[in-house]
PDB file of C-alpha atoms and ligand atoms in Angstrom:
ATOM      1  CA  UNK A 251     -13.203 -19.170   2.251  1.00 36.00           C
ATOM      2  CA  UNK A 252     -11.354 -16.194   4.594  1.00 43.00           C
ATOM      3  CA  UNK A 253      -7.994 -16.864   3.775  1.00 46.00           C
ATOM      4  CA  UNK A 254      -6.157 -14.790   1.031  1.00 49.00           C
ATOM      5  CA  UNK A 255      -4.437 -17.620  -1.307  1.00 45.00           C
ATOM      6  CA  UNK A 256      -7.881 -19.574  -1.326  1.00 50.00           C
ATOM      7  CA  UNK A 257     -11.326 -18.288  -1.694  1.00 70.00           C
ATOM      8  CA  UNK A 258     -10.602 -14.810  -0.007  1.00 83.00           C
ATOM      9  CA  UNK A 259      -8.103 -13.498  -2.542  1.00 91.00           C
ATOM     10  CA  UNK A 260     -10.452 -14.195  -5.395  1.00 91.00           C
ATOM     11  CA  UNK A 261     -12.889 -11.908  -3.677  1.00 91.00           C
ATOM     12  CA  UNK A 262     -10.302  -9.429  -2.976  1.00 94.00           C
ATOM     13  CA  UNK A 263      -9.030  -9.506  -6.802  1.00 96.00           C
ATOM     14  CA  UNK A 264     -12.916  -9.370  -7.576  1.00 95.00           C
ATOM     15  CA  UNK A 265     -14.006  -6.796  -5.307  1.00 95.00           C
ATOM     16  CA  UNK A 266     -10.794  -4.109  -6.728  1.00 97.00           C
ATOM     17  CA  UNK A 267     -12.070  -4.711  -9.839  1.00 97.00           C
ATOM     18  CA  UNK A 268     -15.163  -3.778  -9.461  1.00 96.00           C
ATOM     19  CA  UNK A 269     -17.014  -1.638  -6.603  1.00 94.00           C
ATOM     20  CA  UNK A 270     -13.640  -1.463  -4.578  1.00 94.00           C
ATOM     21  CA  UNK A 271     -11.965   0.004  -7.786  1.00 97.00           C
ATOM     22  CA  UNK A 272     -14.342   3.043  -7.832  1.00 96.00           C
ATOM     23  CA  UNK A 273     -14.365   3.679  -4.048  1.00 95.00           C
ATOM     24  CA  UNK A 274     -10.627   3.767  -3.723  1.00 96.00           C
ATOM     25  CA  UNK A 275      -9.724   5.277  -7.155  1.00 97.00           C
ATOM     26  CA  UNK A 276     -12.348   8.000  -5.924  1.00 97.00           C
ATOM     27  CA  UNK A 277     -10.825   8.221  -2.155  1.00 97.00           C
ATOM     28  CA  UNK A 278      -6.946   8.109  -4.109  1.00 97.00           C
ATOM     29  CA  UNK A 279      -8.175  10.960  -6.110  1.00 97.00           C
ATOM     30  CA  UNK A 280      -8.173  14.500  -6.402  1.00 95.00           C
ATOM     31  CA  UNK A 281     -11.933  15.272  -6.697  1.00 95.00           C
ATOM     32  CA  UNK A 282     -14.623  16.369  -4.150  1.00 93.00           C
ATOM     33  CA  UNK A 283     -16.832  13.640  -5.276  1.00 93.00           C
ATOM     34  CA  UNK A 284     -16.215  12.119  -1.727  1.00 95.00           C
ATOM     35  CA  UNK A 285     -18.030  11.942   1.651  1.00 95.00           C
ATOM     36  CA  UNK A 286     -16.574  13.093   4.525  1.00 94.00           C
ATOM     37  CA  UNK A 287     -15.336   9.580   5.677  1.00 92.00           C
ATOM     38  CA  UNK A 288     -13.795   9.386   2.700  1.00 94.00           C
ATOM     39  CA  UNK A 289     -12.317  12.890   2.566  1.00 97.00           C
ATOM     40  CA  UNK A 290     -10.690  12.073   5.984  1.00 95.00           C
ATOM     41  CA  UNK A 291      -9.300   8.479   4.215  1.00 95.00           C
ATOM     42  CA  UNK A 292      -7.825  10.397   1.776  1.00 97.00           C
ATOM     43  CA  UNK A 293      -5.741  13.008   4.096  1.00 98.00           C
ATOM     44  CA  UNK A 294      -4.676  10.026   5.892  1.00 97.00           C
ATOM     45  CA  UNK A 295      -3.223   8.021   2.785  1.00 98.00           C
ATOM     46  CA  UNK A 296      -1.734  11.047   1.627  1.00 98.00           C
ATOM     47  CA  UNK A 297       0.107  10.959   4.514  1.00 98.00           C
ATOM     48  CA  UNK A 298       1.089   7.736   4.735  1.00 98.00           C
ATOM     49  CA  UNK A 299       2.744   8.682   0.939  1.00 98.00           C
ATOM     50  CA  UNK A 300       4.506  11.813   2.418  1.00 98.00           C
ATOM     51  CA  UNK A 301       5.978   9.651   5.681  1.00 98.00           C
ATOM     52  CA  UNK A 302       7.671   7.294   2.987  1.00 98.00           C
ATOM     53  CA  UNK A 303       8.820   9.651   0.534  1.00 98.00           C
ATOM     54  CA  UNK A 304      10.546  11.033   3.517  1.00 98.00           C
ATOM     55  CA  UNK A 305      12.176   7.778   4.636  1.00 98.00           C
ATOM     56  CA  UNK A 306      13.477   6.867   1.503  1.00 98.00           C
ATOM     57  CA  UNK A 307      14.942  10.046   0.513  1.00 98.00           C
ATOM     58  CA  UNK A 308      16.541  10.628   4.134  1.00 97.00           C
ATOM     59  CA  UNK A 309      17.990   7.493   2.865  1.00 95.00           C
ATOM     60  CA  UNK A 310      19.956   9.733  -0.219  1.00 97.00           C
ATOM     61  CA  UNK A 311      18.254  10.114  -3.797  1.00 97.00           C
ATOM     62  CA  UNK A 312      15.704   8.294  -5.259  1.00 97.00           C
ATOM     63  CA  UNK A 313      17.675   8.753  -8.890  1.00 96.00           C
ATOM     64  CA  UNK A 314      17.995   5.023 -10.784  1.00 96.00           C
ATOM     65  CA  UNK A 315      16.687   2.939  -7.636  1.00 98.00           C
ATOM     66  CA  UNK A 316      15.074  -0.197  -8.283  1.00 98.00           C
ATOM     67  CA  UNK A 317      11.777  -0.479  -6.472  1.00 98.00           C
ATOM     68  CA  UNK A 318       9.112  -2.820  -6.222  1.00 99.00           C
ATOM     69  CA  UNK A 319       5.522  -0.966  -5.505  1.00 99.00           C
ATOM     70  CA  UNK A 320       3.661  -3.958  -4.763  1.00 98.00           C
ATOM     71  CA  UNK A 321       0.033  -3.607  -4.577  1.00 98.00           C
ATOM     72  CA  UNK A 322      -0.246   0.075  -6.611  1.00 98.00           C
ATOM     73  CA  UNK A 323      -3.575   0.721  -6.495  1.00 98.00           C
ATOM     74  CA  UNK A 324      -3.975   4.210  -8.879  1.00 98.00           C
ATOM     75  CA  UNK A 325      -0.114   4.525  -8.610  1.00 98.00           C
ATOM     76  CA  UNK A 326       0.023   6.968  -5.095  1.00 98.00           C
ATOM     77  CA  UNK A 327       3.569   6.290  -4.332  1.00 98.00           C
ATOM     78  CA  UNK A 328       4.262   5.069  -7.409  1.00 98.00           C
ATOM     79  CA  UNK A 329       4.406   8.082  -9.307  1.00 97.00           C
ATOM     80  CA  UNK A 330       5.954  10.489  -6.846  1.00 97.00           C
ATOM     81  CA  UNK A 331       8.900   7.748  -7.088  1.00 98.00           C
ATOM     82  CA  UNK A 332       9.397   8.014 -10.414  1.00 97.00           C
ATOM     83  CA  UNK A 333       9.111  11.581 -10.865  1.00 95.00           C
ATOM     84  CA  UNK A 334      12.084  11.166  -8.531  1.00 95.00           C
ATOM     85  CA  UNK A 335      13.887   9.358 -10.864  1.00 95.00           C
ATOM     86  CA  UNK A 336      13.283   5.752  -9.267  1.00 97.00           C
ATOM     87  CA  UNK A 337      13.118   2.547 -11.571  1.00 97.00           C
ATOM     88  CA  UNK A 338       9.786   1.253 -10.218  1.00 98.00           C
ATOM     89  CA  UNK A 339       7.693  -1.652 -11.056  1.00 98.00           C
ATOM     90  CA  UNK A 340       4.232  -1.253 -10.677  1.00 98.00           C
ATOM     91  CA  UNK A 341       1.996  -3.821  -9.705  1.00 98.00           C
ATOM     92  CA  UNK A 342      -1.237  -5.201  -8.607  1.00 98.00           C
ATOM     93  CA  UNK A 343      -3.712  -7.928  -8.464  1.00 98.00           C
ATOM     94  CA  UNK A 344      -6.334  -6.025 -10.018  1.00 98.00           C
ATOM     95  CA  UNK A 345      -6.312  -4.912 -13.529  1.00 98.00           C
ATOM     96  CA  UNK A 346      -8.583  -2.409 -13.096  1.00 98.00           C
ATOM     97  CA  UNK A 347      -6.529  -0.437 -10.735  1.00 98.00           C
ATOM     98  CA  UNK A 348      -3.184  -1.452 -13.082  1.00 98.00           C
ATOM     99  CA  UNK A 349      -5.037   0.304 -15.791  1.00 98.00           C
ATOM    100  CA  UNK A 350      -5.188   3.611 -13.595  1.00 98.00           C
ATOM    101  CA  UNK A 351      -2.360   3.816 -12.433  1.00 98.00           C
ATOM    102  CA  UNK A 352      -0.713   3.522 -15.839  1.00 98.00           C
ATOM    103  CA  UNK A 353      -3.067   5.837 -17.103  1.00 97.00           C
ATOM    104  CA  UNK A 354      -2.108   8.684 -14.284  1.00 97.00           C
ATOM    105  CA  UNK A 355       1.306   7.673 -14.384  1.00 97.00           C
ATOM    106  CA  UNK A 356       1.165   8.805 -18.180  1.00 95.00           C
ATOM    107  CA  UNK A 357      -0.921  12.354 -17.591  1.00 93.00           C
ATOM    108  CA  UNK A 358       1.037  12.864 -14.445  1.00 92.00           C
ATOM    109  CA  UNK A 359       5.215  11.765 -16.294  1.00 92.00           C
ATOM    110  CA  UNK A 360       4.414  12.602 -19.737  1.00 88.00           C
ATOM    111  CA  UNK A 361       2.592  15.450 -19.917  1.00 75.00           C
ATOM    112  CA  UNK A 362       5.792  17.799 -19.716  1.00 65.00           C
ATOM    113  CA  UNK A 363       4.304  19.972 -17.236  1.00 57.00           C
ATOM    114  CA  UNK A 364       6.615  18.797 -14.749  1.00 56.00           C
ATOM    115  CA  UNK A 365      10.262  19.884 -14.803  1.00 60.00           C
ATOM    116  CA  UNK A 366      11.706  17.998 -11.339  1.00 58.00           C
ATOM    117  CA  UNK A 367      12.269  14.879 -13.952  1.00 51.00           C
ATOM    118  CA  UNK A 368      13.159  16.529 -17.296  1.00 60.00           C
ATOM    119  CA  UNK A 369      13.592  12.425 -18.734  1.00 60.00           C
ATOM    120  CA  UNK A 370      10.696  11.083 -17.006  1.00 71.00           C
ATOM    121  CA  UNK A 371      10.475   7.530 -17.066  1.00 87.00           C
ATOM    122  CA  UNK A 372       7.441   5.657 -16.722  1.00 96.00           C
ATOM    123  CA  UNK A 373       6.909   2.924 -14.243  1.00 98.00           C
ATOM    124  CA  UNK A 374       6.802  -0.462 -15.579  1.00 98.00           C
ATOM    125  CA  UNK A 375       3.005  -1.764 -15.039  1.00 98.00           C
ATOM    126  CA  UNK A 376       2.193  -5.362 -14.108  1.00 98.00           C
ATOM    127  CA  UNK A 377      -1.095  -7.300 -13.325  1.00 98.00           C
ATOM    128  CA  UNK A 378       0.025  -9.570 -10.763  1.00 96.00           C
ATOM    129  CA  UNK A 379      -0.790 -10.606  -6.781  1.00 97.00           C
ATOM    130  CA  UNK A 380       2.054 -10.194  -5.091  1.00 97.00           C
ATOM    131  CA  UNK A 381       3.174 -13.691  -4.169  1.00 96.00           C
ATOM    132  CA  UNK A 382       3.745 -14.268  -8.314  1.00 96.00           C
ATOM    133  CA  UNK A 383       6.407 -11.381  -8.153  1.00 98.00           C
ATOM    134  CA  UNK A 384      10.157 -12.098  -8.711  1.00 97.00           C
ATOM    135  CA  UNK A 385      13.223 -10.549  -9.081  1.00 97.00           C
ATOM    136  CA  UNK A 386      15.142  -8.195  -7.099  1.00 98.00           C
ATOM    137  CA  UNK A 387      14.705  -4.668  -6.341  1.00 98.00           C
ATOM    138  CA  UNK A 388      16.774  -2.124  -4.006  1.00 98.00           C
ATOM    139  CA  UNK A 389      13.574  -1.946  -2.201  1.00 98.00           C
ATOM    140  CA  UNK A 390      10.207  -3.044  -1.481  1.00 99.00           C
ATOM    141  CA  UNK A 391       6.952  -1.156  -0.232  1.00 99.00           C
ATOM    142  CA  UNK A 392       4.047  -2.433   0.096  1.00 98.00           C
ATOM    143  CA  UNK A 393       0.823  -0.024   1.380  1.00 98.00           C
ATOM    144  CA  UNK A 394      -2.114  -0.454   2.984  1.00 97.00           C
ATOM    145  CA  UNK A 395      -2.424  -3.703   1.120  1.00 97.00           C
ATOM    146  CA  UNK A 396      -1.988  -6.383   4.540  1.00 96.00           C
ATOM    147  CA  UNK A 397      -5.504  -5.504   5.299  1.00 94.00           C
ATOM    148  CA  UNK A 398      -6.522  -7.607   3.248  1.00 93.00           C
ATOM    149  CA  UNK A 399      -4.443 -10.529   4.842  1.00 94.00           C
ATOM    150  CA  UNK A 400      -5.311 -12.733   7.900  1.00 92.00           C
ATOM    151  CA  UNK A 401      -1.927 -13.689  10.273  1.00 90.00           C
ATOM    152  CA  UNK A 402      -1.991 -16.688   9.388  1.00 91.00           C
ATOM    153  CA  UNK A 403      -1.460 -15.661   5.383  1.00 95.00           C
ATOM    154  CA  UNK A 404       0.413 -12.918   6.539  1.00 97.00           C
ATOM    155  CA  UNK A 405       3.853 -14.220   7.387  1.00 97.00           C
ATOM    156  CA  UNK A 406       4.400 -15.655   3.820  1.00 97.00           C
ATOM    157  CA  UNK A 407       3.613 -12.288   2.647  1.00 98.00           C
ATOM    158  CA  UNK A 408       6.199 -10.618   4.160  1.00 98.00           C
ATOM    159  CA  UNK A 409       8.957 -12.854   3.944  1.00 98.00           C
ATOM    160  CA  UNK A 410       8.022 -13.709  -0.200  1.00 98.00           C
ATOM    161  CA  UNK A 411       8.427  -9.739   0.378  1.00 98.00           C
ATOM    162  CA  UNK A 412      11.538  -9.563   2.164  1.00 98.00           C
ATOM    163  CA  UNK A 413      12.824 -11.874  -0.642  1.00 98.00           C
ATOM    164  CA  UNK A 414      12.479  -9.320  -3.265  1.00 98.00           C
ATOM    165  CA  UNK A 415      14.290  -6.704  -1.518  1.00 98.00           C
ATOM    166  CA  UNK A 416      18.240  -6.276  -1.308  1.00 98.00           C
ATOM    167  CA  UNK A 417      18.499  -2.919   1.173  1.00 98.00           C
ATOM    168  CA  UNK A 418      14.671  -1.843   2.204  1.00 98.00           C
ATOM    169  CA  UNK A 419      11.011  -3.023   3.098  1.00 98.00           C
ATOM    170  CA  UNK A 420       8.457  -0.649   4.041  1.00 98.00           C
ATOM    171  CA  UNK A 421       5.253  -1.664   4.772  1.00 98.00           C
ATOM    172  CA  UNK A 422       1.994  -0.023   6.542  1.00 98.00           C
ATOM    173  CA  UNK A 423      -0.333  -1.874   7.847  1.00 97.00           C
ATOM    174  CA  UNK A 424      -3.898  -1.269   9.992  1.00 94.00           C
ATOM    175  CA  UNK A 425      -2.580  -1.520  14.135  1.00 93.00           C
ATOM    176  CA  UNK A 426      -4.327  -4.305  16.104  1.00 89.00           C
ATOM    177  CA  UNK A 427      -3.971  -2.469  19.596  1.00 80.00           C
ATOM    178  CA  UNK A 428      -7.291  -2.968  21.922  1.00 74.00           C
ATOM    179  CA  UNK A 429      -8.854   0.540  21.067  1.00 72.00           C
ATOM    180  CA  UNK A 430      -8.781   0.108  17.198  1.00 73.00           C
ATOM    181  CA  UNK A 431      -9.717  -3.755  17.764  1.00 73.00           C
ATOM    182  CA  UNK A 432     -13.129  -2.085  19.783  1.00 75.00           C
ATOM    183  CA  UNK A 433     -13.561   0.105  17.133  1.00 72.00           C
ATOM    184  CA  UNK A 434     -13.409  -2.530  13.879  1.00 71.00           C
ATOM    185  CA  UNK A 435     -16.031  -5.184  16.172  1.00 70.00           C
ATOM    186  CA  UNK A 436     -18.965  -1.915  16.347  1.00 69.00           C
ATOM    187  CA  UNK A 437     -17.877  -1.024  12.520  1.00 64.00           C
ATOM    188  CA  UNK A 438     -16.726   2.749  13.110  1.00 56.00           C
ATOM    189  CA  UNK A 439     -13.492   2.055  11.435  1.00 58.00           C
ATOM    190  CA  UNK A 440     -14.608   0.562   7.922  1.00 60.00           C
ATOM    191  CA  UNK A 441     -18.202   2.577   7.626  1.00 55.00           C
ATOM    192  CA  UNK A 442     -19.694   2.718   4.283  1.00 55.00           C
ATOM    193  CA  UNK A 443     -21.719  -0.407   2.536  1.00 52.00           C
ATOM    194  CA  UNK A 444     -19.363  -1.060  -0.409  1.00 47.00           C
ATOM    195  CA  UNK A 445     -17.041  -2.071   2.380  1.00 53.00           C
ATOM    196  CA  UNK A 446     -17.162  -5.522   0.780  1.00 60.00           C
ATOM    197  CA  UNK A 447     -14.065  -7.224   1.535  1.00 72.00           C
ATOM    198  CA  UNK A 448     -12.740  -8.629   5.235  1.00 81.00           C
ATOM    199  CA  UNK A 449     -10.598  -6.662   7.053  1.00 86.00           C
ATOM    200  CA  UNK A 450      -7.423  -8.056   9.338  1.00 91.00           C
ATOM    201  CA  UNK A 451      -5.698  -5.722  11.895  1.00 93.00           C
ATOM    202  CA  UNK A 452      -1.957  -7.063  12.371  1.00 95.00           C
ATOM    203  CA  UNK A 453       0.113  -6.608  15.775  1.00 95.00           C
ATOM    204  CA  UNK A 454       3.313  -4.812  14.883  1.00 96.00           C
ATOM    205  CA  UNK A 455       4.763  -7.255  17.173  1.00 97.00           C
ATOM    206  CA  UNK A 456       3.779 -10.138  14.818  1.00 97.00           C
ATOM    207  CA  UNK A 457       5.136  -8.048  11.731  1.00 98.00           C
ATOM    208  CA  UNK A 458       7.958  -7.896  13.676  1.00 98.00           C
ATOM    209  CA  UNK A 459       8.595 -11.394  14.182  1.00 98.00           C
ATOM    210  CA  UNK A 460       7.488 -12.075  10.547  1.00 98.00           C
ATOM    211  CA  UNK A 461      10.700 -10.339   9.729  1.00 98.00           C
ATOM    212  CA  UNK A 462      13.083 -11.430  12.485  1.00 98.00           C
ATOM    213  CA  UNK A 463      12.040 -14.802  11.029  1.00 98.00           C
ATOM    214  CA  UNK A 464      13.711 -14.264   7.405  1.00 98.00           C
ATOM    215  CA  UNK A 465      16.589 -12.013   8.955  1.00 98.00           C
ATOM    216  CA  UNK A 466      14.865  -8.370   8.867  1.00 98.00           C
ATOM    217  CA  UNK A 467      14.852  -6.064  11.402  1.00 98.00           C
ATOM    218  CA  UNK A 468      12.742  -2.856  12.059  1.00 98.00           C
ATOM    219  CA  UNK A 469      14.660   0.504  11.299  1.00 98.00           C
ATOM    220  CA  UNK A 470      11.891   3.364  11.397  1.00 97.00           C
ATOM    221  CA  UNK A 471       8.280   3.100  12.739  1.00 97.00           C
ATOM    222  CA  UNK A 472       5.910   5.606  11.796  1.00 96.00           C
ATOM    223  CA  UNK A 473       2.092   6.474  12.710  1.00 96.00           C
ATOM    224  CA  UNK A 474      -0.552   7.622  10.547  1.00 97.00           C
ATOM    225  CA  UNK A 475      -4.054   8.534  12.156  1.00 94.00           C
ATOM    226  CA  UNK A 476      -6.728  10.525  11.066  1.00 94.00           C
ATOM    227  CA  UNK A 477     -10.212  10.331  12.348  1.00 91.00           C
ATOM    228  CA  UNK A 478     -11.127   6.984  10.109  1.00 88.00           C
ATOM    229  CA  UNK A 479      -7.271   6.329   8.848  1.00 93.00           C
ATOM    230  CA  UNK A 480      -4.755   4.010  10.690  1.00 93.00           C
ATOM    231  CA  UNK A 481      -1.541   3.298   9.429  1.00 96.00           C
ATOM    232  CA  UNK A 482       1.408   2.048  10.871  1.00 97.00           C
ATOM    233  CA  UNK A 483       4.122   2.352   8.835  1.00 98.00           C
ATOM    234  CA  UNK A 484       7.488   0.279   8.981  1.00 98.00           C
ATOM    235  CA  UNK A 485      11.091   0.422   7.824  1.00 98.00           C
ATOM    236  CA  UNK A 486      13.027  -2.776   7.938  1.00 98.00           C
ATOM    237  CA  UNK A 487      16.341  -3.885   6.677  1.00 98.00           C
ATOM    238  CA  UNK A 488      18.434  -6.542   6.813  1.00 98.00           C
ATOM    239  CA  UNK A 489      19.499  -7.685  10.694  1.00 96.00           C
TER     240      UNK A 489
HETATM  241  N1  SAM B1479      -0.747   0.542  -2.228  1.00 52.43           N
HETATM  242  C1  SAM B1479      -1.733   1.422  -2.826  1.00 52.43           C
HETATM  243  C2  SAM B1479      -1.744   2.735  -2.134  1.00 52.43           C
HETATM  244  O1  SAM B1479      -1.390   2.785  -0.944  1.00 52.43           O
HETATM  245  O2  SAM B1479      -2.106   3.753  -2.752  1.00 52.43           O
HETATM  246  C3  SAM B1479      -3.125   0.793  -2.847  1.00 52.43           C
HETATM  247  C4  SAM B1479      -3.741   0.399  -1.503  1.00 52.43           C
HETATM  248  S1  SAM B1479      -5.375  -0.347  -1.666  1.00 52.43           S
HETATM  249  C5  SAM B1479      -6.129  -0.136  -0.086  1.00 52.43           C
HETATM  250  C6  SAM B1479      -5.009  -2.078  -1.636  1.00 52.43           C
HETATM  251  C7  SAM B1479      -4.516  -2.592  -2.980  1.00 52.43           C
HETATM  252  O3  SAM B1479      -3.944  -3.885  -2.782  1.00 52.43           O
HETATM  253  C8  SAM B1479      -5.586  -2.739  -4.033  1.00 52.43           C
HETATM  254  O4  SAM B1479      -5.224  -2.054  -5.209  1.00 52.43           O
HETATM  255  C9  SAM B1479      -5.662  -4.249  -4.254  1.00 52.43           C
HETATM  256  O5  SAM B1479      -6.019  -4.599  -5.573  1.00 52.43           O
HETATM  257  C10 SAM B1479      -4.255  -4.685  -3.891  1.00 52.43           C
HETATM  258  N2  SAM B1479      -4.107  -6.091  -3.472  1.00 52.43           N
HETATM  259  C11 SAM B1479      -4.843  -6.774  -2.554  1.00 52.43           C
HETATM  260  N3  SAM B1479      -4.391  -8.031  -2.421  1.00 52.43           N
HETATM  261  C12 SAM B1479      -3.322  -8.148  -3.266  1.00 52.43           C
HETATM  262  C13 SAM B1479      -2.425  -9.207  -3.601  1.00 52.43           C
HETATM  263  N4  SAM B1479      -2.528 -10.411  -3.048  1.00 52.43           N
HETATM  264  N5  SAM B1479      -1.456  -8.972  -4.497  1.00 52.43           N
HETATM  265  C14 SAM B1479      -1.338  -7.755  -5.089  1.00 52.43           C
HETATM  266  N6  SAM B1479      -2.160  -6.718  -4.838  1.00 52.43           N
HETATM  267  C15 SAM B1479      -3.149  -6.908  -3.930  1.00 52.43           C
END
């Protein structure tokens, strides 16, 4: 029962609804209610936010572009996209964290103290794992969210992905590379006992065949590292 798509994504599903929803809502937050692990998680997702609301605005404005935020969480990116004026869908397989995210997303859009997005329009919310998604949007991201898929689950992932998207895909994912791969086996990298859920490291140069496979190419590569965060964080488009 490891692979996501049997056993392993009902424990995923399970374990953001429960004790995984109020670690990460906490580490996605904004109070000091953290450790310092989880502190250093935090400055590294952030980033990971920042490096793609830089490549997609490098790309021209975000005003009345469709895009798919697949996996949410608390709404992160979400948010800053629509405050931007993107059309986003919002979704996730856990309700729990659907239920945040719509409930920042109205503090954050509605609450008028903003004036970058005098028309603010909220994200549309959905409970859903990603491989139920349909439709077509201008683009696709998808954070921090392959961790939680092994290789072998992880090629259908991205090209059901791929699918979805007409211009853009970006996705981060946790670097296999020997040193992090060390680190994982003696535990450093996922410390904490509500760590409940398996963790897969991915090869870029498997995500990179993943999407030469369905006709996708790598545009920008990014890295994100912090003491305990490790994201690598890809741009691809159509080949
Ligand atoms: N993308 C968000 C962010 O970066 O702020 C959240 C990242 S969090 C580490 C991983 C999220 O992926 C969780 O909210 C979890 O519920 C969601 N998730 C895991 N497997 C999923 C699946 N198969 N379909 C949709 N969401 C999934």
């Amino acid at each position: 029962a490891e692979e996501v798509g049997g056993g392993d994504k009902e424990v995923v599903r399970e374990y953001f609804n429960n004790n995984g929803f109020q670690r990460w809502r906490k580490i996605y937050g904004e109070t000091d209610e953290v450790n310092r692990v989880q502190m250093d998680i935090r400055i590294g997702h952030s980033k990971t936010v920042e490096n793609v609301m830089q490549m997609l605005t490098d790309d021209g404005p975000l005003k009345g572009v469709t895009v798919c935020d697949a996996g949410c969480g608390t709404g992160c990116l979400s948010i800053p996209l629509a405050k931007q004026g993107a059309v986003v869908l919002a979704s996730d397989i856990s309700a729990a964290m659907v239920a945040e995210a719509e409930k920042q997303a109205r503090e954050e859009l509605l609450s008028g103290k903003d004036e970058l997005s005098p028309v603010p329009v909220l994200p549309k919310f959905e409970v859903k794992d990603l491989e139920s998604l349909d439709g077509k949007y201008d683009t696709v991201v998808c954070l921090d969210v392959l961790i939680h898929y092994p290789q072998s689950k992880a090629d259908g992932m991205i090209a059901h992905l791929a699918s979805l998207a007409e211009n853009r895909l970006l996705i981060s994912f946790a670097p296999k590379t020997v040193y992090y791969d060390l680190l994982k086996r003696v535990g450093e990298l996922f410390p904490g006992p509500s760590k409940a859920t398996r963790a897969y490291l991915h090869a870029e140069a498997d995500v990179e065949r993943a999407l030469q496979k369905v006709g996708w190419k790598i545009r920008k590569r990014g890295l994100i590292t912090t003491q305990f965060y490790f994201a690598k964080l890809i741009e691809a488009v159509p080949a």
